[in-house]
mmCIF file of C-alpha atoms in Angstrom:
data_model
loop_
_atom_site.group_PDB
_atom_site.id
_atom_site.type_symbol
_atom_site.label_atom_id
_atom_site.label_comp_id
_atom_site.label_asym_id
_atom_site.label_seq_id
_atom_site.Cartn_x
_atom_site.Cartn_y
_atom_site.Cartn_z
ATOM 1 C CA ASP A 1 95.239 63.565 124.932
ATOM 2 C CA VAL A 2 95.217 65.869 123.082
ATOM 3 C CA GLN A 3 98.568 67.610 122.980
ATOM 4 C CA LEU A 4 98.634 70.976 121.363
ATOM 5 C CA GLN A 5 102.537 72.274 120.759
ATOM 6 C CA ALA A 6 102.284 76.242 119.244
ATOM 7 C CA SER A 7 105.658 77.561 117.845
ATOM 8 C CA GLY A 8 106.722 80.529 114.814
ATOM 9 C CA GLY A 9 107.238 83.520 117.744
ATOM 10 C CA GLY A 10 109.361 85.721 117.422
ATOM 11 C CA LEU A 11 110.566 89.309 117.231
ATOM 12 C CA VAL A 12 109.826 91.300 114.128
ATOM 13 C CA GLN A 13 109.721 94.995 112.879
ATOM 14 C CA ALA A 14 106.517 96.707 112.942
ATOM 15 C CA GLY A 15 104.671 96.299 108.747
ATOM 16 C CA GLY A 16 106.411 92.854 109.466
ATOM 17 C CA SER A 17 105.273 89.062 109.077
ATOM 18 C CA LEU A 18 105.120 85.969 110.896
ATOM 19 C CA ARG A 19 103.851 82.621 111.133
ATOM 20 C CA LEU A 20 103.148 80.429 114.008
ATOM 21 C CA SER A 21 102.414 77.062 113.838
ATOM 22 C CA CYS A 22 100.141 74.731 116.589
ATOM 23 C CA THR A 23 100.144 71.394 115.806
ATOM 24 C CA ALA A 24 97.661 69.004 117.952
ATOM 25 C CA SER A 25 97.857 64.975 118.899
ATOM 26 C CA GLY A 26 95.234 62.645 120.476
ATOM 27 C CA PHE A 27 92.151 63.799 118.909
ATOM 28 C CA THR A 28 89.706 60.846 117.879
ATOM 29 C CA SER A 29 87.167 62.212 115.444
ATOM 30 C CA ASP A 30 87.693 65.823 113.016
ATOM 31 C CA ASP A 31 84.487 66.895 115.360
ATOM 32 C CA TYR A 32 86.858 69.350 117.202
ATOM 33 C CA GLN A 33 87.931 73.325 116.192
ATOM 34 C CA ILE A 34 91.449 75.065 117.054
ATOM 35 C CA GLY A 35 91.269 78.447 118.427
ATOM 36 C CA TRP A 36 94.564 81.072 118.552
ATOM 37 C CA PHE A 37 93.973 83.406 120.997
ATOM 38 C CA ARG A 38 96.664 86.207 122.510
ATOM 39 C CA GLN A 39 97.898 87.613 125.897
ATOM 40 C CA ALA A 40 99.598 90.877 126.655
ATOM 41 C CA PRO A 41 101.036 91.905 129.475
ATOM 42 C CA GLY A 42 98.305 93.024 131.997
ATOM 43 C CA LYS A 43 95.548 92.575 129.339
ATOM 44 C CA GLU A 44 92.586 89.895 129.295
ATOM 45 C CA ARG A 45 93.520 87.085 126.422
ATOM 46 C CA GLU A 46 91.948 87.899 123.376
ATOM 47 C CA PHE A 47 90.476 85.949 120.666
ATOM 48 C CA VAL A 48 92.318 85.730 117.097
ATOM 49 C CA GLY A 49 90.774 83.261 115.238
ATOM 50 C CA LEU A 50 89.607 79.843 114.721
ATOM 51 C CA ILE A 51 89.128 77.180 112.269
ATOM 52 C CA THR A 52 86.573 74.222 112.171
ATOM 53 C CA TRP A 53 88.649 70.725 111.626
ATOM 54 C CA GLY A 54 86.619 68.850 109.905
ATOM 55 C CA GLU A 55 84.670 71.680 107.425
ATOM 56 C CA GLY A 56 87.034 74.291 108.063
ATOM 57 C CA MET A 57 85.190 77.471 108.823
ATOM 58 C CA LYS A 58 87.108 79.776 109.687
ATOM 59 C CA THR A 59 86.585 83.400 111.969
ATOM 60 C CA TYR A 60 89.089 86.251 112.525
ATOM 61 C CA GLY A 61 88.867 88.650 116.060
ATOM 62 C CA ASP A 62 87.860 92.692 114.165
ATOM 63 C CA SER A 63 91.561 93.626 115.723
ATOM 64 C CA VAL A 64 93.503 91.459 113.245
ATOM 65 C CA LYS A 65 90.875 91.150 110.390
ATOM 66 C CA GLY A 66 92.513 91.307 107.117
ATOM 67 C CA ARG A 67 96.325 91.201 108.159
ATOM 68 C CA PHE A 68 96.100 87.211 109.471
ATOM 69 C CA THR A 69 95.340 84.695 108.235
ATOM 70 C CA ILE A 70 94.500 80.722 109.448
ATOM 71 C CA SER A 71 95.359 77.716 107.205
ATOM 72 C CA ARG A 72 95.693 74.170 108.134
ATOM 73 C CA ASP A 73 97.921 71.294 107.134
ATOM 74 C CA SER A 74 95.762 67.497 107.272
ATOM 75 C CA ILE A 75 98.648 65.906 106.548
ATOM 76 C CA LYS A 76 100.957 67.140 109.692
ATOM 77 C CA ASN A 77 97.470 67.896 111.705
ATOM 78 C CA THR A 78 98.979 71.814 111.560
ATOM 79 C CA VAL A 79 97.173 75.305 112.229
ATOM 80 C CA TYR A 80 98.805 77.674 110.950
ATOM 81 C CA LEU A 81 98.510 82.072 112.088
ATOM 82 C CA GLN A 82 99.940 83.567 109.017
ATOM 83 C CA MET A 83 100.514 86.825 110.194
ATOM 84 C CA ASN A 84 101.156 90.318 108.409
ATOM 85 C CA ASN A 85 101.738 93.806 108.455
ATOM 86 C CA LEU A 86 101.887 93.694 112.377
ATOM 87 C CA LYS A 87 101.747 96.468 114.603
ATOM 88 C CA PRO A 88 103.181 97.551 118.081
ATOM 89 C CA GLU A 89 100.150 96.579 119.806
ATOM 90 C CA ASP A 90 99.931 92.479 118.429
ATOM 91 C CA THR A 91 102.607 91.370 120.861
ATOM 92 C CA ALA A 92 101.531 89.423 123.057
ATOM 93 C CA VAL A 93 102.117 85.666 123.766
ATOM 94 C CA TYR A 94 100.138 83.600 121.402
ATOM 95 C CA LEU A 95 98.525 80.615 122.013
ATOM 96 C CA CYS A 96 96.422 77.693 120.327
ATOM 97 C CA ALA A 97 93.615 75.862 122.181
ATOM 98 C CA ALA A 98 91.292 72.920 121.410
ATOM 99 C CA LYS A 99 87.453 72.551 121.842
ATOM 100 C CA ILE A 100 85.887 69.498 121.286
ATOM 101 C CA GLY A 101 82.959 70.211 119.011
ATOM 102 C CA SER A 102 82.881 72.427 116.261
ATOM 103 C CA TYR A 103 78.990 73.475 115.301
ATOM 104 C CA HIS A 104 79.731 76.319 117.183
ATOM 105 C CA PRO A 105 82.437 78.170 116.975
ATOM 106 C CA VAL A 106 83.750 79.638 120.285
ATOM 107 C CA ARG A 107 84.929 83.191 120.635
ATOM 108 C CA LEU A 108 85.692 83.009 124.559
ATOM 109 C CA PRO A 109 89.030 81.458 126.288
ATOM 110 C CA GLN A 110 86.663 79.415 128.767
ATOM 111 C CA GLY A 111 85.048 77.294 126.372
ATOM 112 C CA TYR A 112 88.329 75.431 125.206
ATOM 113 C CA GLN A 113 89.784 72.373 126.599
ATOM 114 C CA PHE A 114 92.838 71.971 125.786
ATOM 115 C CA TRP A 115 96.012 74.695 125.719
ATOM 116 C CA GLY A 116 99.316 74.387 124.546
ATOM 117 C CA GLN A 117 102.176 76.498 126.042
ATOM 118 C CA GLY A 118 102.383 79.419 123.802
ATOM 119 C CA THR A 119 104.561 81.125 121.613
ATOM 120 C CA LEU A 120 106.275 85.035 122.289
ATOM 121 C CA VAL A 121 105.621 87.475 119.282
ATOM 122 C CA THR A 122 107.274 90.775 119.629
ATOM 123 C CA VAL A 123 106.842 93.728 117.581
ATOM 124 C CA SER A 124 108.784 96.619 117.884
ATOM 125 C CA SER A 125 107.919 100.242 116.543
#
């Protein structure tokens, strides 16, 4: 079974940085994509970014472009979300998700079959 484990959340001041990790297991090929999403209280789940595992293609949501960077470590089967210049509005539970198939990058959470448990990021002003 595919499993995802997200970690790295915490409390940080505005302008600071955090790095989240998502460790994946159970895939039988490289044809999948890992997405990062976030959900603040009372708000819909928002696309943050994704990486296709085989090709390493990345794309980001408009609200984080230029501040957040996704990378991967193939040896550790881990995807990282480096978050810089954090703002109070970045406060949310951050979740990683996986979708089998990477030909079409998917920004909608409904397109993902597997989800990790989420990690809380709190940015103080």
